Short mmCIF file of C-alpha atoms in Angstrom, two decimals:
data_model
loop_
_atom_site.label_atom_id
_atom_site.label_comp_id
_atom_site.label_asym_id
_atom_site.label_seq_id
_atom_site.Cartn_x
_atom_site.Cartn_y
_atom_site.Cartn_z
CA UNK D 1 -3.55 -45.54 194.80
CA UNK D 2 -4.35 -41.83 195.26
CA UNK D 3 -2.26 -39.94 197.78
CA UNK D 4 -4.55 -37.26 199.46
CA UNK D 5 -1.65 -34.96 200.08
CA UNK D 6 -0.51 -34.92 196.66
CA UNK D 7 -4.08 -34.08 195.34
CA UNK D 8 -4.24 -31.31 198.09
CA UNK D 9 -0.77 -30.01 197.28
CA UNK D 10 -1.35 -29.70 193.56
CA UNK D 11 -4.66 -27.89 194.19
CA UNK D 12 -3.04 -25.30 196.47
CA UNK D 13 0.10 -24.95 194.33
CA UNK D 14 -2.04 -23.96 191.33
CA UNK D 15 -3.52 -21.06 193.44
CA UNK D 16 -0.72 -19.96 195.80
CA UNK D 17 2.51 -21.05 193.99
CA UNK D 18 5.42 -23.22 195.03
CA UNK D 19 7.06 -21.02 197.65
CA UNK D 20 4.20 -21.33 199.98
CA UNK D 21 4.48 -24.31 202.28
CA UNK D 22 1.62 -26.44 203.40
CA UNK D 23 0.97 -27.56 207.00
CA UNK D 24 -0.04 -31.16 206.95
CA UNK D 25 -1.87 -32.59 208.87
CA UNK D 26 -3.95 -29.46 209.12
CA UNK D 27 -4.11 -29.54 212.88
CA UNK D 28 -0.35 -28.59 212.89
CA UNK D 29 0.36 -24.99 213.89
CA UNK D 30 3.09 -22.90 212.25
CA UNK D 31 3.84 -19.36 213.46
CA UNK D 32 6.06 -16.61 212.21
CA UNK D 33 9.32 -16.97 214.01
CA UNK D 34 9.46 -20.69 214.10
CA UNK D 35 12.64 -22.37 213.07
CA UNK D 36 12.63 -25.48 211.02
CA UNK D 37 15.26 -28.01 209.90
CA UNK D 38 15.09 -29.50 206.50
CA UNK D 39 17.35 -32.50 206.33
CA UNK D 40 17.06 -34.54 203.01
CA UNK D 41 13.44 -33.46 202.54
CA UNK D 42 12.36 -34.32 206.10
CA UNK D 43 11.28 -31.14 207.87
CA UNK D 44 11.17 -30.97 211.66
CA UNK D 45 10.82 -28.39 214.30
CA UNK D 46 14.08 -26.66 215.59
CA UNK D 47 12.80 -24.09 218.22
CA UNK D 48 12.19 -20.45 217.54
CA UNK D 49 14.02 -17.32 216.50
CA UNK D 50 13.28 -15.95 219.97
CA UNK D 51 14.92 -18.99 221.57
CA UNK D 52 17.91 -18.47 219.41
CA UNK D 53 18.04 -14.73 220.61
CA UNK D 54 17.28 -13.41 217.10
CA UNK D 55 15.03 -10.30 217.40
CA UNK D 56 12.39 -9.93 214.84
CA UNK D 57 9.07 -7.94 214.52
CA UNK D 58 5.84 -9.42 213.44
CA UNK D 59 3.11 -7.47 211.67
CA UNK D 60 -0.42 -7.33 212.92
CA UNK D 61 -2.75 -9.89 211.16
CA UNK D 62 -3.72 -8.50 207.67
CA UNK D 63 -7.00 -9.74 206.02
CA UNK D 64 -6.45 -11.91 202.99
CA UNK D 65 -10.20 -12.64 202.26
CA UNK D 66 -11.47 -16.23 201.60
CA UNK D 67 -10.31 -19.08 199.35
CA UNK D 68 -12.35 -21.75 197.57
CA UNK D 69 -11.05 -24.48 195.24
CA UNK D 70 -13.66 -26.86 193.97
CA UNK D 71 -11.56 -29.53 192.09
CA UNK D 72 -10.92 -27.21 189.16
CA UNK D 73 -14.68 -26.91 188.54
CA UNK D 74 -15.20 -30.62 188.58
CA UNK D 75 -17.74 -30.87 191.38
CA UNK D 76 -21.55 -31.15 191.00
CA UNK D 77 -23.03 -29.41 194.06
CA UNK D 78 -26.55 -29.76 195.29
CA UNK D 79 -28.05 -28.16 198.42
CA UNK D 80 -30.86 -29.40 200.55
CA UNK D 81 -32.99 -27.19 202.78
CA UNK D 82 -34.24 -28.36 206.23
CA UNK D 83 -37.62 -29.90 206.17
CA UNK D 84 -37.46 -31.12 202.72
CA UNK D 85 -36.66 -34.42 201.01
CA UNK D 86 -34.39 -35.26 198.05
CA UNK D 87 -33.80 -38.69 196.73
CA UNK D 88 -30.19 -37.96 195.91
CA UNK D 89 -29.53 -37.60 199.76
CA UNK D 90 -29.16 -40.88 201.56
CA UNK D 91 -27.52 -39.99 204.86
CA UNK D 92 -29.47 -36.84 205.90
CA UNK D 93 -32.70 -36.72 207.77
CA UNK D 94 -35.66 -34.67 206.53
CA UNK D 95 -35.01 -32.15 209.23
CA UNK D 96 -31.34 -31.70 208.15
CA UNK D 97 -30.07 -28.94 205.87
CA UNK D 98 -27.16 -30.14 203.93
CA UNK D 99 -25.05 -30.29 200.70
CA UNK D 100 -24.10 -33.10 198.36
CA UNK D 101 -20.81 -32.81 196.59
CA UNK D 102 -20.12 -35.24 193.62
CA UNK D 103 -16.63 -35.25 192.11
CA UNK D 104 -16.63 -35.77 188.41
CA UNK D 105 -12.97 -36.82 188.31
CA UNK D 106 -11.03 -39.73 189.75
CA UNK D 107 -8.82 -37.37 191.69
CA UNK D 108 -10.02 -34.14 193.12
CA UNK D 109 -10.17 -31.84 196.13
CA UNK D 110 -12.61 -29.45 197.65
CA UNK D 111 -10.83 -26.79 199.73
CA UNK D 112 -12.43 -23.85 201.46
CA UNK D 113 -10.73 -21.38 203.90
CA UNK D 114 -12.81 -18.68 205.55
CA UNK D 115 -11.47 -15.59 207.39
CA UNK D 116 -7.80 -15.76 206.09
CA UNK D 117 -5.28 -13.43 207.80
CA UNK D 118 -1.60 -13.17 207.21
CA UNK D 119 1.25 -12.26 209.53
CA UNK D 120 4.93 -11.64 208.51
CA UNK D 121 8.40 -10.40 209.41
CA UNK D 122 8.33 -6.89 207.92
CA UNK D 123 12.14 -6.27 208.07
CA UNK D 124 14.12 -9.01 206.18
CA UNK D 125 17.23 -6.82 206.31
CA UNK D 126 17.29 -7.21 210.06
CA UNK D 127 16.63 -10.88 209.91
CA UNK D 128 19.40 -11.35 207.33
CA UNK D 129 21.97 -9.62 209.50
CA UNK D 130 21.01 -11.74 212.52
CA UNK D 131 21.25 -14.93 210.56
CA UNK D 132 24.78 -13.97 209.13
CA UNK D 133 25.85 -13.41 212.55
CA UNK D 134 24.68 -16.74 213.85
CA UNK D 135 26.17 -18.46 210.87
CA UNK D 136 29.46 -16.71 211.48
CA UNK D 137 29.42 -18.10 214.94
CA UNK D 138 28.60 -21.70 213.82
CA UNK D 139 25.05 -21.35 215.29
CA UNK D 140 23.17 -21.45 212.00
CA UNK D 141 23.54 -23.82 209.10
CA UNK D 142 22.30 -24.32 205.59
CA UNK D 143 19.54 -26.75 206.61
CA UNK D 144 17.86 -24.26 209.01
CA UNK D 145 14.71 -22.34 207.85
CA UNK D 146 12.95 -19.41 209.54
CA UNK D 147 9.24 -18.91 209.08
CA UNK D 148 8.66 -15.47 207.89
CA UNK D 149 5.02 -15.50 206.76
CA UNK D 150 1.98 -17.44 207.97
CA UNK D 151 -1.56 -17.56 206.75
CA UNK D 152 -4.26 -18.37 209.28
CA UNK D 153 -7.83 -19.35 208.52
CA UNK D 154 -10.76 -18.99 211.11
CA UNK D 155 -12.46 -22.03 209.50
CA UNK D 156 -11.71 -24.67 206.94
CA UNK D 157 -13.10 -27.65 204.88
CA UNK D 158 -10.86 -30.01 203.03
CA UNK D 159 -12.19 -32.87 201.17
CA UNK D 160 -9.93 -35.14 198.98
CA UNK D 161 -11.15 -38.13 196.82
CA UNK D 162 -9.60 -41.64 196.78
CA UNK D 163 -11.11 -42.81 193.59
CA UNK D 164 -13.69 -42.33 190.78
CA UNK D 165 -17.34 -41.52 191.45
CA UNK D 166 -16.54 -39.94 194.86
CA UNK D 167 -19.24 -38.21 196.81
CA UNK D 168 -19.95 -36.74 200.16
CA UNK D 169 -22.96 -35.57 202.05
CA UNK D 170 -22.51 -32.64 204.44
CA UNK D 171 -24.87 -31.74 207.29
CA UNK D 172 -24.93 -28.01 207.66
CA UNK D 173 -24.67 -26.55 211.21
CA UNK D 174 -27.44 -24.29 212.53
CA UNK D 175 -25.04 -21.36 212.56
CA UNK D 176 -24.99 -21.38 208.76
CA UNK D 177 -28.30 -19.45 208.86
CA UNK D 178 -31.50 -19.58 206.78
CA UNK D 179 -30.24 -17.50 203.76
CA UNK D 180 -28.78 -19.01 200.57
CA UNK D 181 -26.04 -21.32 201.35
CA UNK D 182 -22.66 -20.87 199.52
CA UNK D 183 -19.61 -23.13 199.20
CA UNK D 184 -17.73 -20.98 201.67
CA UNK D 185 -20.32 -21.74 204.30
CA UNK D 186 -19.10 -25.45 204.34
CA UNK D 187 -15.84 -24.27 206.03
CA UNK D 188 -16.42 -24.87 209.68
CA UNK D 189 -20.04 -24.91 209.16
CA UNK D 190 -20.65 -28.53 208.25
CA UNK D 191 -20.02 -32.17 209.14
CA UNK D 192 -19.74 -35.17 207.05
CA UNK D 193 -22.82 -37.31 207.23
CA UNK D 194 -21.95 -39.90 204.54
CA UNK D 195 -19.42 -40.43 201.83
CA UNK D 196 -17.93 -42.74 199.25
CA UNK D 197 -14.35 -42.85 197.85
CA UNK D 198 -13.35 -40.07 200.09
CA UNK D 199 -9.64 -40.31 200.96
CA UNK D 200 -9.27 -37.37 203.35
CA UNK D 201 -11.83 -35.17 205.29
CA UNK D 202 -11.21 -32.28 207.66
CA UNK D 203 -13.71 -29.67 208.67
CA UNK D 204 -12.92 -27.35 211.65
CA UNK D 205 -11.79 -24.03 213.04
CA UNK D 206 -8.53 -22.22 213.51
CA UNK D 207 -5.89 -23.62 211.21
CA UNK D 208 -2.63 -22.37 209.73
CA UNK D 209 -2.64 -23.84 206.32
CA UNK D 210 0.11 -21.94 204.57
CA UNK D 211 3.40 -20.45 205.48
CA UNK D 212 6.70 -19.28 203.93
CA UNK D 213 10.30 -19.82 204.96
CA UNK D 214 13.66 -18.29 204.20
CA UNK D 215 17.13 -19.73 204.50
CA UNK D 216 20.58 -18.49 203.76
CA UNK D 217 20.98 -18.54 200.02
CA UNK D 218 23.09 -21.61 199.07
CA UNK D 219 25.01 -19.68 196.41
CA UNK D 220 25.90 -16.93 198.86
CA UNK D 221 26.99 -19.52 201.41
CA UNK D 222 29.26 -21.07 198.78
CA UNK D 223 30.87 -17.67 198.13
CA UNK D 224 31.37 -17.09 201.89
CA UNK D 225 33.10 -20.44 202.37
CA UNK D 226 35.35 -19.76 199.38
CA UNK D 227 36.44 -16.44 200.59
CA UNK D 228 36.48 -16.98 204.35
CA UNK D 229 36.82 -20.64 204.80
CA UNK D 230 34.47 -23.02 206.49
CA UNK D 231 32.63 -21.93 209.59
CA UNK D 232 34.10 -23.19 212.92
CA UNK D 233 31.89 -23.32 216.12
CA UNK D 234 32.72 -20.33 218.31
CA UNK D 235 34.17 -18.18 215.54
CA UNK D 236 32.99 -14.65 216.11
CA UNK D 237 32.70 -15.05 219.98
CA UNK D 238 36.38 -14.35 220.64
CA UNK D 239 36.86 -11.01 219.02
CA UNK D 240 36.48 -12.09 215.35
CA UNK D 241 33.62 -9.88 214.14
CA UNK D 242 31.40 -10.54 211.09
CA UNK D 243 33.15 -9.20 207.98
CA UNK D 244 31.58 -5.88 207.23
CA UNK D 245 31.22 -6.82 203.56
CA UNK D 246 28.74 -9.55 204.55
CA UNK D 247 26.62 -7.27 206.56
CA UNK D 248 26.58 -4.65 203.85
CA UNK D 249 25.27 -7.28 201.47
CA UNK D 250 22.35 -7.94 203.90
CA UNK D 251 21.46 -4.21 204.14
CA UNK D 252 21.95 -3.43 200.40
CA UNK D 253 19.91 -6.37 199.13
CA UNK D 254 18.43 -9.08 201.56
CA UNK D 255 17.59 -11.12 198.54
CA UNK D 256 21.17 -11.74 197.76
CA UNK D 257 21.50 -13.38 201.22
CA UNK D 258 18.11 -15.00 201.74
CA UNK D 259 15.96 -17.10 199.51
CA UNK D 260 12.51 -18.56 199.68
CA UNK D 261 12.95 -22.30 198.96
CA UNK D 262 10.21 -24.49 197.48
CA UNK D 263 8.69 -26.93 199.92
CA UNK D 264 9.65 -30.73 199.63
CA UNK D 265 7.17 -32.52 197.25
CA UNK D 266 6.62 -35.60 199.42
CA UNK D 267 3.96 -36.23 201.95
CA UNK D 268 5.28 -34.60 205.14
CA UNK D 269 3.26 -37.02 207.46
CA UNK D 270 5.32 -39.93 205.94
CA UNK D 271 8.50 -38.55 207.31
CA UNK D 272 7.64 -37.28 210.71
CA UNK D 273 5.48 -34.43 209.62
CA UNK D 274 6.02 -30.75 209.09
CA UNK D 275 6.53 -28.84 212.18
CA UNK D 276 4.78 -26.39 214.21
CA UNK D 277 5.12 -24.02 217.07
CA UNK D 278 2.03 -22.38 218.54
CA UNK D 279 0.06 -19.84 216.50
CA UNK D 280 0.06 -16.53 218.17
#
């Protein structure tokens, strides 16, 4: 049985890499400054950095362009103009403008994101210092993740097949306009009129499909425990400051303290879902 998330994950991984995490379902909102807890591959919300009194700056949204993935080139696409007929279209009326996507492979995905913008934490040194301090006090552990980058899309279309010979008819919105229609116009500008062997469909506005997280580096934590012993709740609150050598490590090379973990491979919706705060 085809798992829609696995197909979508593989399509996105090929374009964005393994250290970008995927919000799933797509309606979830993930924002820079969210805190997540990853316990045995189950990722859940754990508040925000602000709620934990961890100061951090956030950059202004930076344009990242558009993104289209068409099943690795395995989609046969046909457009229909309003006021015309086409025997290949069964669900659209003559007055409708639309598109027919036929997937040539048993598993495939069509993904379009329009109006991508990215926000991020610009100063990882400052964040590393704060996380070291919370860890020293027993208020941050190795399972906690901080969202440091998030990519938002103004509009999206995600279609995933559930078997061979899949096809979908899309009715184009009037806002698409009278000019030549492109694949990117399907993001937020269409609705499903009919389909076969389609395992997942989502077309809409304002999603946060991608984000990156950091955590305290496991190897670094092992060295701290070996040299200073296990963390005890409350340590650092009664006059025992964070060792200067640990803070120097964060300032000299934040990557020695922080790491960008790869996301769990399983379907997040099967284990409670990946979390979300509100997108700013």
